[in-house]
């Protein structure tokens, strides 16, 4: 049987969010949070629009998912995010006790792995889902930004 | 000459925020952000009220200060917070490029020092300002909470 709701399916939804960010001139990173194969939150980076360094895709998705669930813990939820979370977002995910984090491309400079951020013991993390697409969108953004300046 | 606007002065303002949190049944942690000896943001923990693990005092103060300044970087600002920031908040402070972090009491379990969170190279941090008062308020909260349950 083909499972329509696999990691690739949900990462594509996160990528759609990243593309929306791209269209708005934001660093193109997108995220969705899934519970029982249902997307309960979707968000993209809004740091420029909101003038706020805390407005990463994951932060907004965490707030939105908690609002949907009516409780602040995201146990039994999975976050799909196009780029490996940073220290701040991994720290927020720690508090949320989310079950799973699935990211697309690594952030080898400022991602939580390189930075050594601790995840909650209940949280699993894996990466590499549509990594090339996720990474390419980010690269395209920065190349264009560099050419504009 | 007596300097009225010293670390103790601003930490007292952060403690007032923590006391407001306490009155609202929130974990009593408060923060203010100061630029040119002026408080430009004040906030306290609102995780219960907002049902949101990201609603730490520091996170809200960062957002609020950026809104006041009309720009997302907090260079030349100092954050005063009653308890050492966690990974999430230290991660957000990293992105904000804030000049200084002054905390009251250590959080030896889940504070950014124990967790090894990286601060921005432009950011200095010191602790121990009114540490006893900051710590006592937190202890009082948890003792009362334990006795209620």
PDB file of C-alpha atoms in Angstrom:
ATOM      1  CA  UNK A   1       0.000   0.000   0.000  1.00  0.00           C
ATOM      2  CA  UNK A   2       1.199   3.493  -0.774  1.00  0.00           C
ATOM      3  CA  UNK A   3       1.258   5.744   2.281  1.00  0.00           C
ATOM      4  CA  UNK A   4       0.278   9.182   1.039  1.00  0.00           C
ATOM      5  CA  UNK A   5       1.157  10.923   4.298  1.00  0.00           C
ATOM      6  CA  UNK A   6       4.855  10.299   4.555  1.00  0.00           C
ATOM      7  CA  UNK A   7       7.732  12.603   5.479  1.00  0.00           C
ATOM      8  CA  UNK A   8       8.104  13.743   1.874  1.00  0.00           C
ATOM      9  CA  UNK A   9       4.449  14.727   1.717  1.00  0.00           C
ATOM     10  CA  UNK A  10       4.672  16.926   4.799  1.00  0.00           C
ATOM     11  CA  UNK A  11       8.068  18.364   3.888  1.00  0.00           C
ATOM     12  CA  UNK A  12       6.541  19.485   0.592  1.00  0.00           C
ATOM     13  CA  UNK A  13       3.955  21.406   2.612  1.00  0.00           C
ATOM     14  CA  UNK A  14       6.757  22.998   4.645  1.00  0.00           C
ATOM     15  CA  UNK A  15       8.498  23.877   1.362  1.00  0.00           C
ATOM     16  CA  UNK A  16       5.333  25.591   0.153  1.00  0.00           C
ATOM     17  CA  UNK A  17       5.522  27.735   3.278  1.00  0.00           C
ATOM     18  CA  UNK A  18       9.185  28.470   2.546  1.00  0.00           C
ATOM     19  CA  UNK A  19       8.197  29.535  -0.977  1.00  0.00           C
ATOM     20  CA  UNK A  20       5.663  31.952   0.480  1.00  0.00           C
ATOM     21  CA  UNK A  21       8.422  33.444   2.615  1.00  0.00           C
ATOM     22  CA  UNK A  22      10.581  33.726  -0.511  1.00  0.00           C
ATOM     23  CA  UNK A  23       7.831  35.604  -2.349  1.00  0.00           C
ATOM     24  CA  UNK A  24       7.671  38.059   0.562  1.00  0.00           C
ATOM     25  CA  UNK A  25      11.412  38.703   0.579  1.00  0.00           C
ATOM     26  CA  UNK A  26      11.890  36.726   3.788  1.00  0.00           C
ATOM     27  CA  UNK A  27      14.648  34.167   4.309  1.00  0.00           C
ATOM     28  CA  UNK A  28      12.776  31.179   2.824  1.00  0.00           C
ATOM     29  CA  UNK A  29      12.244  28.733   5.650  1.00  0.00           C
ATOM     30  CA  UNK A  30       8.908  27.046   6.239  1.00  0.00           C
ATOM     31  CA  UNK A  31       7.436  24.678   8.795  1.00  0.00           C
ATOM     32  CA  UNK A  32       4.355  22.622   9.476  1.00  0.00           C
ATOM     33  CA  UNK A  33       3.337  20.711  12.598  1.00  0.00           C
ATOM     34  CA  UNK A  34       1.481  17.445  12.176  1.00  0.00           C
ATOM     35  CA  UNK A  35      -0.638  15.434  14.592  1.00  0.00           C
ATOM     36  CA  UNK A  36      -2.370  12.215  13.501  1.00  0.00           C
ATOM     37  CA  UNK A  37      -1.447  12.864   9.874  1.00  0.00           C
ATOM     38  CA  UNK A  38      -3.177  16.230  10.041  1.00  0.00           C
ATOM     39  CA  UNK A  39      -1.421  19.568   9.622  1.00  0.00           C
ATOM     40  CA  UNK A  40      -2.357  21.580  12.702  1.00  0.00           C
ATOM     41  CA  UNK A  41      -0.019  24.530  12.123  1.00  0.00           C
ATOM     42  CA  UNK A  42       1.854  26.054   9.230  1.00  0.00           C
ATOM     43  CA  UNK A  43       4.186  29.026   9.262  1.00  0.00           C
ATOM     44  CA  UNK A  44       7.092  30.661   7.529  1.00  0.00           C
ATOM     45  CA  UNK A  45       9.842  32.967   8.577  1.00  0.00           C
ATOM     46  CA  UNK A  46       8.617  36.542   9.162  1.00  0.00           C
ATOM     47  CA  UNK A  47      11.607  38.227  10.780  1.00  0.00           C
ATOM     48  CA  UNK A  48      11.702  41.086   8.275  1.00  0.00           C
ATOM     49  CA  UNK A  49       7.967  41.697   8.068  1.00  0.00           C
ATOM     50  CA  UNK A  50       7.559  41.681  11.837  1.00  0.00           C
ATOM     51  CA  UNK A  51      10.932  43.280  12.581  1.00  0.00           C
ATOM     52  CA  UNK A  52      11.482  40.541  15.093  1.00  0.00           C
ATOM     53  CA  UNK A  53      14.364  38.086  15.370  1.00  0.00           C
ATOM     54  CA  UNK A  54      12.112  35.656  17.216  1.00  0.00           C
ATOM     55  CA  UNK A  55       9.678  35.264  14.284  1.00  0.00           C
ATOM     56  CA  UNK A  56      11.234  32.094  12.879  1.00  0.00           C
ATOM     57  CA  UNK A  57       8.926  29.611  11.150  1.00  0.00           C
ATOM     58  CA  UNK A  58       9.265  27.048  13.944  1.00  0.00           C
ATOM     59  CA  UNK A  59       8.463  29.539  16.733  1.00  0.00           C
ATOM     60  CA  UNK A  60       5.262  30.612  15.071  1.00  0.00           C
ATOM     61  CA  UNK A  61       4.320  27.018  14.278  1.00  0.00           C
ATOM     62  CA  UNK A  62       4.812  26.029  17.944  1.00  0.00           C
ATOM     63  CA  UNK A  63       2.585  28.887  19.140  1.00  0.00           C
ATOM     64  CA  UNK A  64      -0.018  28.103  16.495  1.00  0.00           C
ATOM     65  CA  UNK A  65      -0.078  24.353  17.188  1.00  0.00           C
ATOM     66  CA  UNK A  66      -0.466  24.934  20.937  1.00  0.00           C
ATOM     67  CA  UNK A  67      -3.322  27.287  20.207  1.00  0.00           C
ATOM     68  CA  UNK A  68      -4.981  24.648  17.997  1.00  0.00           C
ATOM     69  CA  UNK A  69      -4.541  21.924  20.610  1.00  0.00           C
ATOM     70  CA  UNK A  70      -5.557  24.115  23.552  1.00  0.00           C
ATOM     71  CA  UNK A  71      -2.485  23.000  25.505  1.00  0.00           C
ATOM     72  CA  UNK A  72       1.111  24.050  25.394  1.00  0.00           C
ATOM     73  CA  UNK A  73       2.791  20.646  25.008  1.00  0.00           C
ATOM     74  CA  UNK A  74       3.208  19.098  21.573  1.00  0.00           C
ATOM     75  CA  UNK A  75       3.589  15.469  22.537  1.00  0.00           C
ATOM     76  CA  UNK A  76       2.561  13.158  19.666  1.00  0.00           C
ATOM     77  CA  UNK A  77       3.306  15.924  17.188  1.00  0.00           C
ATOM     78  CA  UNK A  78       5.954  16.146  14.473  1.00  0.00           C
ATOM     79  CA  UNK A  79       7.536  19.358  13.237  1.00  0.00           C
ATOM     80  CA  UNK A  80       8.609  19.449   9.594  1.00  0.00           C
ATOM     81  CA  UNK A  81      10.951  22.308   8.854  1.00  0.00           C
ATOM     82  CA  UNK A  82      12.889  22.974   5.663  1.00  0.00           C
ATOM     83  CA  UNK A  83      16.155  23.867   7.451  1.00  0.00           C
ATOM     84  CA  UNK A  84      17.624  22.425  10.653  1.00  0.00           C
ATOM     85  CA  UNK A  85      16.402  24.502  13.637  1.00  0.00           C
ATOM     86  CA  UNK A  86      18.667  27.079  15.305  1.00  0.00           C
ATOM     87  CA  UNK A  87      19.434  27.239  19.047  1.00  0.00           C
ATOM     88  CA  UNK A  88      16.384  29.374  19.773  1.00  0.00           C
ATOM     89  CA  UNK A  89      13.948  27.118  17.916  1.00  0.00           C
ATOM     90  CA  UNK A  90      15.505  23.911  19.253  1.00  0.00           C
ATOM     91  CA  UNK A  91      15.265  25.459  22.731  1.00  0.00           C
ATOM     92  CA  UNK A  92      11.574  26.216  22.177  1.00  0.00           C
ATOM     93  CA  UNK A  93      11.035  22.684  20.863  1.00  0.00           C
ATOM     94  CA  UNK A  94      12.697  21.421  24.041  1.00  0.00           C
ATOM     95  CA  UNK A  95      10.045  23.143  26.153  1.00  0.00           C
ATOM     96  CA  UNK A  96       7.245  21.905  23.875  1.00  0.00           C
ATOM     97  CA  UNK A  97       8.275  18.261  24.422  1.00  0.00           C
ATOM     98  CA  UNK A  98       7.463  17.620  20.766  1.00  0.00           C
ATOM     99  CA  UNK A  99       7.827  13.961  19.728  1.00  0.00           C
ATOM    100  CA  UNK A 100       9.635  14.404  16.443  1.00  0.00           C
ATOM    101  CA  UNK A 101      11.577  16.952  14.466  1.00  0.00           C
ATOM    102  CA  UNK A 102      12.129  16.313  10.760  1.00  0.00           C
ATOM    103  CA  UNK A 103      14.249  18.833   8.886  1.00  0.00           C
ATOM    104  CA  UNK A 104      15.224  19.177   5.249  1.00  0.00           C
ATOM    105  CA  UNK A 105      18.723  20.604   4.895  1.00  0.00           C
ATOM    106  CA  UNK A 106      21.440  20.963   7.541  1.00  0.00           C
ATOM    107  CA  UNK A 107      22.488  24.398   8.776  1.00  0.00           C
ATOM    108  CA  UNK A 108      26.125  23.638   9.391  1.00  0.00           C
ATOM    109  CA  UNK A 109      26.914  27.100  10.683  1.00  0.00           C
ATOM    110  CA  UNK A 110      24.157  28.006  13.087  1.00  0.00           C
ATOM    111  CA  UNK A 111      22.000  24.910  13.346  1.00  0.00           C
ATOM    112  CA  UNK A 112      21.306  23.251  16.680  1.00  0.00           C
ATOM    113  CA  UNK A 113      23.566  20.269  15.932  1.00  0.00           C
ATOM    114  CA  UNK A 114      26.676  22.378  15.400  1.00  0.00           C
ATOM    115  CA  UNK A 115      25.688  24.627  18.297  1.00  0.00           C
ATOM    116  CA  UNK A 116      25.151  21.663  20.622  1.00  0.00           C
ATOM    117  CA  UNK A 117      21.623  22.627  21.698  1.00  0.00           C
ATOM    118  CA  UNK A 118      19.996  19.992  23.900  1.00  0.00           C
ATOM    119  CA  UNK A 119      16.747  18.426  22.744  1.00  0.00           C
ATOM    120  CA  UNK A 120      14.164  17.080  25.174  1.00  0.00           C
ATOM    121  CA  UNK A 121      14.768  13.394  26.016  1.00  0.00           C
ATOM    122  CA  UNK A 122      11.327  12.606  24.544  1.00  0.00           C
ATOM    123  CA  UNK A 123      12.189  14.211  21.198  1.00  0.00           C
ATOM    124  CA  UNK A 124      13.620  12.446  18.170  1.00  0.00           C
ATOM    125  CA  UNK A 125      15.207  14.278  15.246  1.00  0.00           C
ATOM    126  CA  UNK A 126      16.084  13.310  11.717  1.00  0.00           C
ATOM    127  CA  UNK A 127      17.094  15.265   8.644  1.00  0.00           C
ATOM    128  CA  UNK A 128      17.701  15.000   4.943  1.00  0.00           C
ATOM    129  CA  UNK A 129      14.084  14.935   3.713  1.00  0.00           C
ATOM    130  CA  UNK A 130      14.010  16.888   0.411  1.00  0.00           C
ATOM    131  CA  UNK A 131      17.302  18.394   1.564  1.00  0.00           C
ATOM    132  CA  UNK A 132      18.333  19.439  -1.931  1.00  0.00           C
ATOM    133  CA  UNK A 133      15.095  21.359  -2.645  1.00  0.00           C
ATOM    134  CA  UNK A 134      15.123  23.013   0.779  1.00  0.00           C
ATOM    135  CA  UNK A 135      18.751  24.024   0.435  1.00  0.00           C
ATOM    136  CA  UNK A 136      18.392  25.245  -3.165  1.00  0.00           C
ATOM    137  CA  UNK A 137      15.588  27.658  -2.289  1.00  0.00           C
ATOM    138  CA  UNK A 138      17.720  29.200   0.454  1.00  0.00           C
ATOM    139  CA  UNK A 139      20.770  29.460  -1.819  1.00  0.00           C
ATOM    140  CA  UNK A 140      18.708  31.083  -4.570  1.00  0.00           C
ATOM    141  CA  UNK A 141      17.455  33.677  -2.070  1.00  0.00           C
ATOM    142  CA  UNK A 142      20.923  34.610  -0.856  1.00  0.00           C
ATOM    143  CA  UNK A 143      22.425  34.735  -4.359  1.00  0.00           C
ATOM    144  CA  UNK A 144      19.666  37.091  -5.497  1.00  0.00           C
ATOM    145  CA  UNK A 145      20.005  39.204  -2.359  1.00  0.00           C
ATOM    146  CA  UNK A 146      23.750  39.515  -2.902  1.00  0.00           C
ATOM    147  CA  UNK A 147      23.237  40.583  -6.517  1.00  0.00           C
ATOM    148  CA  UNK A 148      20.739  43.250  -5.465  1.00  0.00           C
ATOM    149  CA  UNK A 149      23.103  44.862  -2.973  1.00  0.00           C
TER     150      UNK A 149
ATOM    151  CA  UNK B   1      28.377  60.804  42.820  1.00  0.00           C
ATOM    152  CA  UNK B   2      25.650  58.240  43.285  1.00  0.00           C
ATOM    153  CA  UNK B   3      24.589  56.616  40.030  1.00  0.00           C
ATOM    154  CA  UNK B   4      20.848  56.037  40.351  1.00  0.00           C
ATOM    155  CA  UNK B   5      20.623  53.909  37.210  1.00  0.00           C
ATOM    156  CA  UNK B   6      22.827  50.969  38.081  1.00  0.00           C
ATOM    157  CA  UNK B   7      22.339  47.223  37.624  1.00  0.00           C
ATOM    158  CA  UNK B   8      20.522  46.968  40.954  1.00  0.00           C
ATOM    159  CA  UNK B   9      18.056  49.650  39.925  1.00  0.00           C
ATOM    160  CA  UNK B  10      17.126  47.889  36.695  1.00  0.00           C
ATOM    161  CA  UNK B  11      17.092  44.424  38.254  1.00  0.00           C
ATOM    162  CA  UNK B  12      14.555  45.751  40.759  1.00  0.00           C
ATOM    163  CA  UNK B  13      12.357  46.714  37.818  1.00  0.00           C
ATOM    164  CA  UNK B  14      12.761  43.198  36.407  1.00  0.00           C
ATOM    165  CA  UNK B  15      11.827  41.833  39.845  1.00  0.00           C
ATOM    166  CA  UNK B  16       8.668  43.924  39.827  1.00  0.00           C
ATOM    167  CA  UNK B  17       7.764  42.203  36.561  1.00  0.00           C
ATOM    168  CA  UNK B  18       8.501  38.820  38.158  1.00  0.00           C
ATOM    169  CA  UNK B  19       6.185  39.747  41.035  1.00  0.00           C
ATOM    170  CA  UNK B  20       3.419  40.518  38.556  1.00  0.00           C
ATOM    171  CA  UNK B  21       3.915  37.080  37.049  1.00  0.00           C
ATOM    172  CA  UNK B  22       3.726  35.601  40.556  1.00  0.00           C
ATOM    173  CA  UNK B  23       0.424  37.376  41.216  1.00  0.00           C
ATOM    174  CA  UNK B  24      -0.949  35.848  38.021  1.00  0.00           C
ATOM    175  CA  UNK B  25       0.100  32.310  38.922  1.00  0.00           C
ATOM    176  CA  UNK B  26       2.902  32.318  36.361  1.00  0.00           C
ATOM    177  CA  UNK B  27       6.422  31.092  37.057  1.00  0.00           C
ATOM    178  CA  UNK B  28       7.786  34.381  38.436  1.00  0.00           C
ATOM    179  CA  UNK B  29      10.454  35.549  36.029  1.00  0.00           C
ATOM    180  CA  UNK B  30      10.639  39.135  34.826  1.00  0.00           C
ATOM    181  CA  UNK B  31      12.751  41.109  32.389  1.00  0.00           C
ATOM    182  CA  UNK B  32      13.401  44.645  31.233  1.00  0.00           C
ATOM    183  CA  UNK B  33      15.472  45.908  28.308  1.00  0.00           C
ATOM    184  CA  UNK B  34      17.369  49.140  28.748  1.00  0.00           C
ATOM    185  CA  UNK B  35      18.871  51.537  26.206  1.00  0.00           C
ATOM    186  CA  UNK B  36      20.582  54.769  27.299  1.00  0.00           C
ATOM    187  CA  UNK B  37      19.413  54.266  30.884  1.00  0.00           C
ATOM    188  CA  UNK B  38      15.822  54.107  29.678  1.00  0.00           C
ATOM    189  CA  UNK B  39      13.592  51.053  30.011  1.00  0.00           C
ATOM    190  CA  UNK B  40      12.310  50.371  26.489  1.00  0.00           C
ATOM    191  CA  UNK B  41      10.615  47.036  27.196  1.00  0.00           C
ATOM    192  CA  UNK B  42       9.293  45.176  30.209  1.00  0.00           C
ATOM    193  CA  UNK B  43       7.758  41.728  30.326  1.00  0.00           C
ATOM    194  CA  UNK B  44       7.109  38.727  32.491  1.00  0.00           C
ATOM    195  CA  UNK B  45       6.584  35.079  31.879  1.00  0.00           C
ATOM    196  CA  UNK B  46       3.154  34.328  30.385  1.00  0.00           C
ATOM    197  CA  UNK B  47       3.431  30.659  29.398  1.00  0.00           C
ATOM    198  CA  UNK B  48       0.309  29.620  31.318  1.00  0.00           C
ATOM    199  CA  UNK B  49      -1.871  32.579  30.380  1.00  0.00           C
ATOM    200  CA  UNK B  50      -0.975  32.307  26.705  1.00  0.00           C
ATOM    201  CA  UNK B  51      -0.701  28.507  26.679  1.00  0.00           C
ATOM    202  CA  UNK B  52       2.591  28.941  24.897  1.00  0.00           C
ATOM    203  CA  UNK B  53       6.012  27.596  25.847  1.00  0.00           C
ATOM    204  CA  UNK B  54       7.653  30.401  23.883  1.00  0.00           C
ATOM    205  CA  UNK B  55       6.128  33.156  26.057  1.00  0.00           C
ATOM    206  CA  UNK B  56       9.131  33.589  28.335  1.00  0.00           C
ATOM    207  CA  UNK B  57       9.802  37.063  29.746  1.00  0.00           C
ATOM    208  CA  UNK B  58      12.931  37.526  27.629  1.00  0.00           C
ATOM    209  CA  UNK B  59      11.213  36.558  24.350  1.00  0.00           C
ATOM    210  CA  UNK B  60       8.460  39.077  24.858  1.00  0.00           C
ATOM    211  CA  UNK B  61      10.932  41.751  25.953  1.00  0.00           C
ATOM    212  CA  UNK B  62      13.007  41.196  22.778  1.00  0.00           C
ATOM    213  CA  UNK B  63       9.931  41.532  20.557  1.00  0.00           C
ATOM    214  CA  UNK B  64       8.757  44.576  22.467  1.00  0.00           C
ATOM    215  CA  UNK B  65      12.152  46.330  22.415  1.00  0.00           C
ATOM    216  CA  UNK B  66      12.526  45.750  18.658  1.00  0.00           C
ATOM    217  CA  UNK B  67       9.073  47.211  18.173  1.00  0.00           C
ATOM    218  CA  UNK B  68      10.019  50.266  20.245  1.00  0.00           C
ATOM    219  CA  UNK B  69      13.278  50.762  18.353  1.00  0.00           C
ATOM    220  CA  UNK B  70      11.777  50.086  14.926  1.00  0.00           C
ATOM    221  CA  UNK B  71      14.586  47.668  14.110  1.00  0.00           C
ATOM    222  CA  UNK B  72      15.191  44.079  15.038  1.00  0.00           C
ATOM    223  CA  UNK B  73      18.732  44.334  16.435  1.00  0.00           C
ATOM    224  CA  UNK B  74      19.301  45.293  20.051  1.00  0.00           C
ATOM    225  CA  UNK B  75      22.847  46.566  19.861  1.00  0.00           C
ATOM    226  CA  UNK B  76      23.594  49.031  22.660  1.00  0.00           C
ATOM    227  CA  UNK B  77      20.839  47.477  24.765  1.00  0.00           C
ATOM    228  CA  UNK B  78      21.044  45.551  28.031  1.00  0.00           C
ATOM    229  CA  UNK B  79      18.609  42.846  29.097  1.00  0.00           C
ATOM    230  CA  UNK B  80      17.981  42.495  32.823  1.00  0.00           C
ATOM    231  CA  UNK B  81      16.303  39.216  33.698  1.00  0.00           C
ATOM    232  CA  UNK B  82      15.685  37.759  37.146  1.00  0.00           C
ATOM    233  CA  UNK B  83      16.804  34.220  36.220  1.00  0.00           C
ATOM    234  CA  UNK B  84      19.561  33.121  33.827  1.00  0.00           C
ATOM    235  CA  UNK B  85      18.083  32.664  30.330  1.00  0.00           C
ATOM    236  CA  UNK B  86      17.291  29.206  28.944  1.00  0.00           C
ATOM    237  CA  UNK B  87      18.524  27.840  25.590  1.00  0.00           C
ATOM    238  CA  UNK B  88      15.582  29.326  23.697  1.00  0.00           C
ATOM    239  CA  UNK B  89      15.975  32.805  25.155  1.00  0.00           C
ATOM    240  CA  UNK B  90      19.767  32.788  24.863  1.00  0.00           C
ATOM    241  CA  UNK B  91      19.290  31.668  21.248  1.00  0.00           C
ATOM    242  CA  UNK B  92      16.913  34.573  20.618  1.00  0.00           C
ATOM    243  CA  UNK B  93      19.361  36.958  22.306  1.00  0.00           C
ATOM    244  CA  UNK B  94      22.045  35.598  19.966  1.00  0.00           C
ATOM    245  CA  UNK B  95      20.003  36.689  16.946  1.00  0.00           C
ATOM    246  CA  UNK B  96      19.242  40.077  18.525  1.00  0.00           C
ATOM    247  CA  UNK B  97      22.974  40.858  18.901  1.00  0.00           C
ATOM    248  CA  UNK B  98      22.161  42.495  22.242  1.00  0.00           C
ATOM    249  CA  UNK B  99      25.171  44.109  23.932  1.00  0.00           C
ATOM    250  CA  UNK B 100      24.662  42.891  27.478  1.00  0.00           C
ATOM    251  CA  UNK B 101      22.746  40.318  29.463  1.00  0.00           C
ATOM    252  CA  UNK B 102      22.506  40.774  33.225  1.00  0.00           C
ATOM    253  CA  UNK B 103      20.721  38.046  35.166  1.00  0.00           C
ATOM    254  CA  UNK B 104      19.837  37.663  38.816  1.00  0.00           C
ATOM    255  CA  UNK B 105      20.009  34.015  39.892  1.00  0.00           C
ATOM    256  CA  UNK B 106      21.589  31.061  38.074  1.00  0.00           C
ATOM    257  CA  UNK B 107      19.425  28.294  36.629  1.00  0.00           C
ATOM    258  CA  UNK B 108      21.792  25.424  37.184  1.00  0.00           C
ATOM    259  CA  UNK B 109      19.516  22.867  35.597  1.00  0.00           C
ATOM    260  CA  UNK B 110      18.234  24.400  32.410  1.00  0.00           C
ATOM    261  CA  UNK B 111      20.045  27.705  32.077  1.00  0.00           C
ATOM    262  CA  UNK B 112      22.102  28.541  29.001  1.00  0.00           C
ATOM    263  CA  UNK B 113      25.418  28.161  30.843  1.00  0.00           C
ATOM    264  CA  UNK B 114      24.796  24.552  31.880  1.00  0.00           C
ATOM    265  CA  UNK B 115      23.247  23.834  28.461  1.00  0.00           C
ATOM    266  CA  UNK B 116      26.207  25.338  26.618  1.00  0.00           C
ATOM    267  CA  UNK B 117      24.176  27.729  24.462  1.00  0.00           C
ATOM    268  CA  UNK B 118      26.358  30.023  22.353  1.00  0.00           C
ATOM    269  CA  UNK B 119      25.998  33.776  22.815  1.00  0.00           C
ATOM    270  CA  UNK B 120      26.715  36.237  20.016  1.00  0.00           C
ATOM    271  CA  UNK B 121      30.372  37.353  20.013  1.00  0.00           C
ATOM    272  CA  UNK B 122      29.162  40.944  20.561  1.00  0.00           C
ATOM    273  CA  UNK B 123      27.226  39.984  23.717  1.00  0.00           C
ATOM    274  CA  UNK B 124      28.518  40.101  27.277  1.00  0.00           C
ATOM    275  CA  UNK B 125      26.809  38.353  30.178  1.00  0.00           C
ATOM    276  CA  UNK B 126      27.041  38.650  33.918  1.00  0.00           C
ATOM    277  CA  UNK B 127      24.943  37.344  36.779  1.00  0.00           C
ATOM    278  CA  UNK B 128      24.393  37.591  40.501  1.00  0.00           C
ATOM    279  CA  UNK B 129      22.558  40.937  40.668  1.00  0.00           C
ATOM    280  CA  UNK B 130      19.938  40.612  43.443  1.00  0.00           C
ATOM    281  CA  UNK B 131      20.365  36.858  43.023  1.00  0.00           C
ATOM    282  CA  UNK B 132      18.929  36.040  46.446  1.00  0.00           C
ATOM    283  CA  UNK B 133      15.707  38.034  45.904  1.00  0.00           C
ATOM    284  CA  UNK B 134      15.247  36.637  42.379  1.00  0.00           C
ATOM    285  CA  UNK B 135      15.824  33.088  43.549  1.00  0.00           C
ATOM    286  CA  UNK B 136      13.622  33.411  46.659  1.00  0.00           C
ATOM    287  CA  UNK B 137      10.591  34.509  44.647  1.00  0.00           C
ATOM    288  CA  UNK B 138      10.944  31.470  42.389  1.00  0.00           C
ATOM    289  CA  UNK B 139      11.380  29.101  45.333  1.00  0.00           C
ATOM    290  CA  UNK B 140       8.331  30.567  47.100  1.00  0.00           C
ATOM    291  CA  UNK B 141       6.264  29.971  43.955  1.00  0.00           C
ATOM    292  CA  UNK B 142       7.281  26.332  43.621  1.00  0.00           C
ATOM    293  CA  UNK B 143       6.853  25.578  47.342  1.00  0.00           C
ATOM    294  CA  UNK B 144       3.317  27.007  47.257  1.00  0.00           C
ATOM    295  CA  UNK B 145       2.513  25.180  44.039  1.00  0.00           C
ATOM    296  CA  UNK B 146       3.696  21.891  45.546  1.00  0.00           C
ATOM    297  CA  UNK B 147       1.570  22.434  48.650  1.00  0.00           C
ATOM    298  CA  UNK B 148      -1.518  23.117  46.524  1.00  0.00           C
ATOM    299  CA  UNK B 149      -1.229  19.883  44.548  1.00  0.00           C
TER     300      UNK B 149
END
